[in-house]
Every structure is written in structure tokens, then in C-alpha cells.
Coordinates of C-alpha atoms and ligand atoms in Angstrom, one line a residue:
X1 CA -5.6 -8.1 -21.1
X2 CA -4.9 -7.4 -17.3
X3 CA -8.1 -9.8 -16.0
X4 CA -7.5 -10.7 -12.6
X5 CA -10.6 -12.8 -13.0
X6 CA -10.2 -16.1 -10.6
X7 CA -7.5 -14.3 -8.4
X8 CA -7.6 -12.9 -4.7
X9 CA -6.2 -10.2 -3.4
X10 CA -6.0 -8.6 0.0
X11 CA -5.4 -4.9 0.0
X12 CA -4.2 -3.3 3.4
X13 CA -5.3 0.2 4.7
X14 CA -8.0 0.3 2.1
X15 CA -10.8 1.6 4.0
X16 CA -10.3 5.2 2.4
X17 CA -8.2 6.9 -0.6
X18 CA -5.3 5.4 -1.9
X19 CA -6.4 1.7 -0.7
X20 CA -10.3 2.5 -1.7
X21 CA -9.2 3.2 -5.4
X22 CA -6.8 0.0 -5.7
X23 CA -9.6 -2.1 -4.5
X24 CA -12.3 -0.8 -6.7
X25 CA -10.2 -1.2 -10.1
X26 CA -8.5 -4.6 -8.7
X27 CA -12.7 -5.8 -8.2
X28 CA -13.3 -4.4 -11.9
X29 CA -10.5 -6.4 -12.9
X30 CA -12.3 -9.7 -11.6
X31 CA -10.3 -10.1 -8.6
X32 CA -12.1 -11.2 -5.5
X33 CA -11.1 -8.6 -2.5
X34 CA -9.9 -8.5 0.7
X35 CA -10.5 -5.2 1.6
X36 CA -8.5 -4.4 5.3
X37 CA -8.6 -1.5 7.4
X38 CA -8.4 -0.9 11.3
X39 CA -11.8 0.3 11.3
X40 CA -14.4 -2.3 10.7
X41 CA -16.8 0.7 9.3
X42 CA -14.0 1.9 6.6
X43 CA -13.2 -1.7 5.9
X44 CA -17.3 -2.0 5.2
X45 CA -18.5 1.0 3.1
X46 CA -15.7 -0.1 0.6
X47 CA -16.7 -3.6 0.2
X48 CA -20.0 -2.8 0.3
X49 CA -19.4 0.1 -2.5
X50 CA -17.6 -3.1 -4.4
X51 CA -20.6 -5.5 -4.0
X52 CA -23.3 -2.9 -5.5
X53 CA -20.7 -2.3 -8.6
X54 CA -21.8 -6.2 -8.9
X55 CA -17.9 -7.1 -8.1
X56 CA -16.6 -9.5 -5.2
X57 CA -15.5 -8.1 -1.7
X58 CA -15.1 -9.1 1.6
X59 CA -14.3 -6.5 4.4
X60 CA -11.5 -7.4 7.2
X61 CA -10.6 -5.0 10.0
X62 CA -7.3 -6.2 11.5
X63 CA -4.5 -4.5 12.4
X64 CA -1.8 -5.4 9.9
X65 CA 1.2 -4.6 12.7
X66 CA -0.4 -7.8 14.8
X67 CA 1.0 -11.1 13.0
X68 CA -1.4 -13.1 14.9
X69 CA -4.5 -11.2 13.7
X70 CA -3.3 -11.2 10.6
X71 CA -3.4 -14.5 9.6
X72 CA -6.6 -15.2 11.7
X73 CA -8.6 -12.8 9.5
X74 CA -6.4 -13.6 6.2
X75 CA -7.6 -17.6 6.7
X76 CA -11.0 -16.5 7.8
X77 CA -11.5 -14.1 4.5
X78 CA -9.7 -17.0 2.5
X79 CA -12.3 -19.7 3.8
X80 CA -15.5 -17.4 3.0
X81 CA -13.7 -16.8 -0.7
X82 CA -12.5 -20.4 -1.1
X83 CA -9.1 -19.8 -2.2
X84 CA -5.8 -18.6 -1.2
X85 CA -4.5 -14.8 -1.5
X86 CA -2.5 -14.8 -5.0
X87 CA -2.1 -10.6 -5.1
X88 CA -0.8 -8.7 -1.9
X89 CA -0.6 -5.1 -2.2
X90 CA 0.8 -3.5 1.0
X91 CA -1.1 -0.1 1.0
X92 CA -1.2 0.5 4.7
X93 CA 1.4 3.1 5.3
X94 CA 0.2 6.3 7.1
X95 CA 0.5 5.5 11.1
X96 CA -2.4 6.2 13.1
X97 CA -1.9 9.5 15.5
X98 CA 1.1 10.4 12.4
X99 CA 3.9 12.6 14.6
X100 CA 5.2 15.4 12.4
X101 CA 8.2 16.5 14.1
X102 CA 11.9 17.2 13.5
X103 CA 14.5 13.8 14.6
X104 CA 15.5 16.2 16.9
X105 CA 12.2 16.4 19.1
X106 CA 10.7 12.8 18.5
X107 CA 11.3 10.5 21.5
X108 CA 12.7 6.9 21.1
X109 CA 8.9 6.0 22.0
X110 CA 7.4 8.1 19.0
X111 CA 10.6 6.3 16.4
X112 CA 8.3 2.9 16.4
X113 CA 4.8 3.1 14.9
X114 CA 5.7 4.1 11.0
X115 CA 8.6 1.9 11.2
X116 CA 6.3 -1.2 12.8
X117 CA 3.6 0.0 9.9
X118 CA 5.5 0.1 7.4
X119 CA 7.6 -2.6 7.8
X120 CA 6.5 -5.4 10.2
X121 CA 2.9 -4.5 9.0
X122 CA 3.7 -5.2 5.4
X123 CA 5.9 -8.4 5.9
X124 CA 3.1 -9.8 8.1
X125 CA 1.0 -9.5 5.0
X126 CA 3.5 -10.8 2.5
X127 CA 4.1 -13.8 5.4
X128 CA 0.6 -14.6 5.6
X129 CA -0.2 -15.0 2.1
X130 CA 3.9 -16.1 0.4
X131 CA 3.5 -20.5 1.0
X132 CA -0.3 -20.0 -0.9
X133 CA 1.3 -18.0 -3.8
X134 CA 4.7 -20.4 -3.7
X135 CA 3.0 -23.9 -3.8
X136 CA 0.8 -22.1 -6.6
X137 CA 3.9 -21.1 -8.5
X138 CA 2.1 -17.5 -8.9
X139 CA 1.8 -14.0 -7.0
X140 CA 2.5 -11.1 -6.8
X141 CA 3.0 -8.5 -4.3
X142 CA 3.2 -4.6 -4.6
X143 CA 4.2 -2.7 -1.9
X144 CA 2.8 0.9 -2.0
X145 CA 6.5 3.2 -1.2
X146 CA 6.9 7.2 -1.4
X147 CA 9.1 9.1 -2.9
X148 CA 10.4 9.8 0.6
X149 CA 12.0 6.6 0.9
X150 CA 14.7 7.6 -1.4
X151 CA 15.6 11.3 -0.9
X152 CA 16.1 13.3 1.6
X153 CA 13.4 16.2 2.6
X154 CA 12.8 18.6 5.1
X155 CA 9.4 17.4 5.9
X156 CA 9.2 16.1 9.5
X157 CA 8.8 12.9 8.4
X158 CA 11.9 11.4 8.7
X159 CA 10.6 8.3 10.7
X160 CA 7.9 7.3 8.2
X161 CA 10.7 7.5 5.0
X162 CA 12.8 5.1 7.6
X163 CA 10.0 2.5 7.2
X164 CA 9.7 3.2 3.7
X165 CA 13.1 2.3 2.8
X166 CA 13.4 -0.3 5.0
X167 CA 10.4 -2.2 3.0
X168 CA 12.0 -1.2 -0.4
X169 CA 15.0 -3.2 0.6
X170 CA 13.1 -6.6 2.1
X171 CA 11.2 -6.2 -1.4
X172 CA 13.8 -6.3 -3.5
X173 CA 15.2 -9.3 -1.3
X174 CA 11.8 -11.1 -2.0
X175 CA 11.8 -10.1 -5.3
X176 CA 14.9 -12.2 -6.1
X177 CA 14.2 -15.1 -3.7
X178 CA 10.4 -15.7 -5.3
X179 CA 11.1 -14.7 -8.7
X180 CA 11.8 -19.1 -9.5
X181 CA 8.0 -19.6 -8.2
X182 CA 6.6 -17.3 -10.6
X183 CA 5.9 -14.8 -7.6
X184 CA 6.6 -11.2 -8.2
X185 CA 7.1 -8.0 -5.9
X186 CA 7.7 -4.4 -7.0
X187 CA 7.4 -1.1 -5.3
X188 CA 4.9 1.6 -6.2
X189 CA 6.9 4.9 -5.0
X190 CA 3.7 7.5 -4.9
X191 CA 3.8 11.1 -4.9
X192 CA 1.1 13.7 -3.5
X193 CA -2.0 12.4 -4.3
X194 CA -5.6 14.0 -3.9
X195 CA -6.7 13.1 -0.6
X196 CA -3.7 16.0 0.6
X197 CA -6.4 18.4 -0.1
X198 CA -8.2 17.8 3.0
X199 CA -5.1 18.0 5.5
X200 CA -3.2 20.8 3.6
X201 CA -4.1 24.7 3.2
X202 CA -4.9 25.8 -0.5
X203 CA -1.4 27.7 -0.5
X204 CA 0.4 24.6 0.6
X205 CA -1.6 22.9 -1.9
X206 CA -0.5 25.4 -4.6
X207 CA 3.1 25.1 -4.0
X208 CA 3.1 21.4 -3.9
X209 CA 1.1 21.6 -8.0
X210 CA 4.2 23.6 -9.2
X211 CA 6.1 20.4 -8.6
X212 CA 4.6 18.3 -10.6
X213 CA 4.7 18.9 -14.1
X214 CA 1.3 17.3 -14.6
X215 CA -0.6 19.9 -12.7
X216 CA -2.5 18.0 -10.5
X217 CA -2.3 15.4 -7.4
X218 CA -2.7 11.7 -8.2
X219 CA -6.0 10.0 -8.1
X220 CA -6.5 6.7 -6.6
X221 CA -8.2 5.3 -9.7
X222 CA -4.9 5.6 -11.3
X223 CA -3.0 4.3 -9.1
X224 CA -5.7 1.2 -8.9
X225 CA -5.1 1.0 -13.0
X226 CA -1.4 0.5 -12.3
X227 CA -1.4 -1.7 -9.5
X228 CA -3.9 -4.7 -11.4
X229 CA -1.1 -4.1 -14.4
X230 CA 1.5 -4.8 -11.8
X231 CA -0.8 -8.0 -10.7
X232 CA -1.7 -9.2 -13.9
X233 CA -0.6 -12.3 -15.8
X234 CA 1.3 -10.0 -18.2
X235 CA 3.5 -8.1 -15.8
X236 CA 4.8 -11.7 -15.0
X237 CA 8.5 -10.5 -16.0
X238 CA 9.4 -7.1 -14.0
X239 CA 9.8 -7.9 -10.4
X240 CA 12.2 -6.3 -7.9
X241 CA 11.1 -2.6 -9.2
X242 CA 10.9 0.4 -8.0
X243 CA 8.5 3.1 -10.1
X244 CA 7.8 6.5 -9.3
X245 CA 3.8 7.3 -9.3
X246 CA 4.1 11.0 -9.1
X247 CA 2.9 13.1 -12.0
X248 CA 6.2 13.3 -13.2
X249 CA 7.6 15.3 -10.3
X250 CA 11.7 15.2 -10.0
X251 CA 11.7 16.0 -6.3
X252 CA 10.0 13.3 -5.2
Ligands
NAD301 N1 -1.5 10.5 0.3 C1 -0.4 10.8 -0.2 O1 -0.1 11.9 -0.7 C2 0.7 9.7 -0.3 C3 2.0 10.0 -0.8 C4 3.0 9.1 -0.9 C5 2.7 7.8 -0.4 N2 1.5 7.5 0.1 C6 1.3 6.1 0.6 O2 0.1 5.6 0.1 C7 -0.5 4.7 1.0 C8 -1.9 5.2 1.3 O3 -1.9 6.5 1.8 P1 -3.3 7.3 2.1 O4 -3.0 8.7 2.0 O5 -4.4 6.7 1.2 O6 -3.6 6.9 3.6 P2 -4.9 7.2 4.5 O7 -4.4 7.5 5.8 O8 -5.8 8.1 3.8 O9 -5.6 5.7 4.5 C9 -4.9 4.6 5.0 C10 -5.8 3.7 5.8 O10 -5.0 2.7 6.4 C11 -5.6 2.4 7.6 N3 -4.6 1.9 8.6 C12 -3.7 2.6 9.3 N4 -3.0 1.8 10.1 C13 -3.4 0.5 9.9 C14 -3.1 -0.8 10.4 N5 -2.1 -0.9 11.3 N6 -3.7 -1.9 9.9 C15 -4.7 -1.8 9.0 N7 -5.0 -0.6 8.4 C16 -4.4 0.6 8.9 C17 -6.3 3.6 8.1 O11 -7.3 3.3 9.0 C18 -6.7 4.3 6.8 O12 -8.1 4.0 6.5 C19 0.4 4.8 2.3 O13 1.3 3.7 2.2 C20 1.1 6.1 2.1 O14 2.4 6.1 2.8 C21 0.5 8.4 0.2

């Protein structure tokens, strides 16, 4: 159950953490991977981690927010794999130079970069890779969301949750327009997960755990596990989802 032997799949952002653990378990799972980051290095040491667990990977730096360079490297990674992406899962999501400000003191100028990452960044992906999966009559696309998206928090962030909701609503529009070629698209909504420790003090840390009933942050491993369900032959039938990933927290 839950092979994706024969498939490919092009993971965005997964030079580190959350995209490093979906790329390792999508390669267990027999998938052939696309492994992108902006930096060529990240993009590397992940496919190269991949390659000595005896799996397939191909790094691809690119940045996802440049349409152009996007496909180039998608076709380019496609040729050297000899097949078509069939599994998109939009990971990149954390802008680089993140502003963490109030609306009040953000410019217009500082408004753009989560909103062109999370949004124009994914649909280039989806675009790139949605005639392949179409003609096929199979795909399936999962778009890595927060929490954030879909309640209201007074966290700074309110720019990067703009972005995030934004691309939960073009999914669920894809969703229902790709459903009659067998292509799926559901939204991963992910709470804190470990790679907070390093940016967060222990306190901040502590007061995040008594959150989340599970007592701990998530672990990209797990989060790998759930996205190659969501990409497998059996999760043909749920599309246009929404799921919280979050240790069972209730504020998101
Ligand atoms: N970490 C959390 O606690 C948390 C919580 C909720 C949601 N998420 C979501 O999970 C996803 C992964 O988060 P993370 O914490 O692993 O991020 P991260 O910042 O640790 O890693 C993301 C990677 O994306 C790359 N990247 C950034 N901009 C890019 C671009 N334009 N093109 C290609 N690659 C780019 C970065 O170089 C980096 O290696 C994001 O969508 C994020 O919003 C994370």
C-alpha cells in the first residue's frame, strides 16, 4: 500500500526541515524526486542524503516565484528522469528575509514576498507540472498550508497567513476543476513543528508545547508519512481538503 514506485514528484523548499522529511519518505516510497530549493547546496545534501539511502533524487535550485525558471529546471529534471511530474507538493512557504511586524508597520513594499511565495510560487509549480498529470489522467498535488490561514493570531504574521489563504482557496478551485482527470489537490494545514527550536527561546518553546495536546512539535518524517498517503493511488478519492497537521492543537 502507498507505493509511489514509477511516480515523480517535485517537492519545493525542500533543501531543509519540513521539505527534507517529505522528500526522504516520498524516495522511500519509490518516488523519483525533484528535490527544489533556492540554494543549489540545500537542494544537493538532500538528494544526495536520498541517493546514499539507495532511493532516486535529482537536486533543482530555482526559485519557485520565477515562472520562467520554473519550468526550465521542471523540463530539465523531467528529461534527466524520463517522465513527467505526477506528485506536486508545494512546500515552499517561509519567505526569504521573513518580516515580523505588526500590518501597521509593514510598508506596501514588505506586503509582496509571502504573498508572491506562497501563492504565485505554488501555482507556478502546479502550472508547470497540471497538462503532464491531465493527459495522464493522474496527480496529485498537496499544498503545505498553516494553521494561520484560517484564524486570526496576534503573531506578526499577518502577510504570510494572507498567502496562505489565498492558496487554500485556488486549491480548492483546482480541486474541483481536475477532480474528472483523476488529478487531486488537498491542503496540509501544519502546526509548530521541530525546526522552531532553533529560532525560538526555550520559554517560547514551552509555552507553544502547552498547546498541543501531544506534547511535542511535529517532525518532518511525519509529515513526509502523510503527504505519500495523500499522493498515493489509494487517496485517489479525497481531494479539495483541508487537514490540520498539528498535534492536535485547537488554536491553530
Ligand atoms: N516550521 C513550522 O513550524 C511551520 C508551521 C506551519 C507551516 N509551516 C509551513 O511548512 C513549510 C516548510 O516550512 P519550514 O519551516 O520547513 O521552512 P524552512 O524555512 O526551514 O525551509 C524552507 C526552504 O524553502 C526554501 N525557499 C524559500 N524561498 C524559496 C523560493 N522562492 N523558491 C524555492 N525555495 C525556496 C528555503 O531556501 C528553505 O530551504 C512552509 O510552507 C511553511 O509555511 C511551517
Amino acid at each position: 500500500m502507498f507505493s509511489l514506485a514509477g511516480r515523480i514528484a517535485l517537492i519545493s523548499g525542500a533543501g531543509q526541515s519540513v521539505g527534507e522529511g517529505i522528500s526522504k519518505v516520498l524516495a522511500r516510497q519509490g518516488a523519483a524526486v525533484i528535490v527544489n530549493d533556492l540554494y543549489a547546496e540545500r537542494a544537493e545534501k538532500v538528494a544526495a542524503a536520498i541517493v546514499e539511502e539507495g532511493n532516486v533524487a535529482v537536486a533543482s535550485a530555482f526559485d519557485v516565484t520565477d515562472f520562467d525558471s520554473t519550468l526550465e529546471h521542471v523540463r530539465a529534471a523531467e528529461k534527466e528522469l524520463g517522465g513527467h511530474v505526477d506528485i506536486v507538493v508545494n512546500n515552499a512557504g517561509v519567505a526569504e528575509g521573513r518580516v515580523i511586524k505588526p500590518f501597521r508597520e509593514l510598508s506596501p513594499e514588505e506586503w509582496r514576498a509571502p504573498i508572491d511565495l506562497n501563492i504565485f510560487g505554488a501555482m507556478n509549480c502546479i502550472k508547470v507540472a497540471l497538462d503532464g498529470m491531465c493527459d495522464a489522467g493522474w496527480g496529485r498535488v498537496v499544498q503545505i498550508s498553516s494553521g494561520s490561514a484560517r484564524t486570526g493570531q496576534n503573531i506578526n504574521q499577518s502577510m504570510y497567513a494572507t498567502g496562505k489563504s489565498g492558496i487554500e482557496g485556488f486549491i480548492r478551485h483546482l480541486a474541483a476543476e481536475t477532480g474528472q482527470y483523476g488529478v487531486t489537490a488537498n491542503i496540509v494545514a501544519l502546526g509548530h513543528q521541530k525546526n522552531l527550536e532553533d529560532k525560538m527561546s526555550p520559554e517560547m518553546i514551552e509555552q507553544i508545547l502547552r498547546t498541543i495536546p501531544i506534547g511535542r512539535l511535529g517532525d518532518p518524517i511525519e509529515v513526509g508519512a502523510f503527504c505519500a498517503y495523500l499522493a498515493s493511488n489509494e487517496a485517489g478519492g479525497l481531494t479539495g481538503q483541508t487537514m490540520d497537521f498539528n498535534g492536535g492543537s485547537q488554536t491553530r
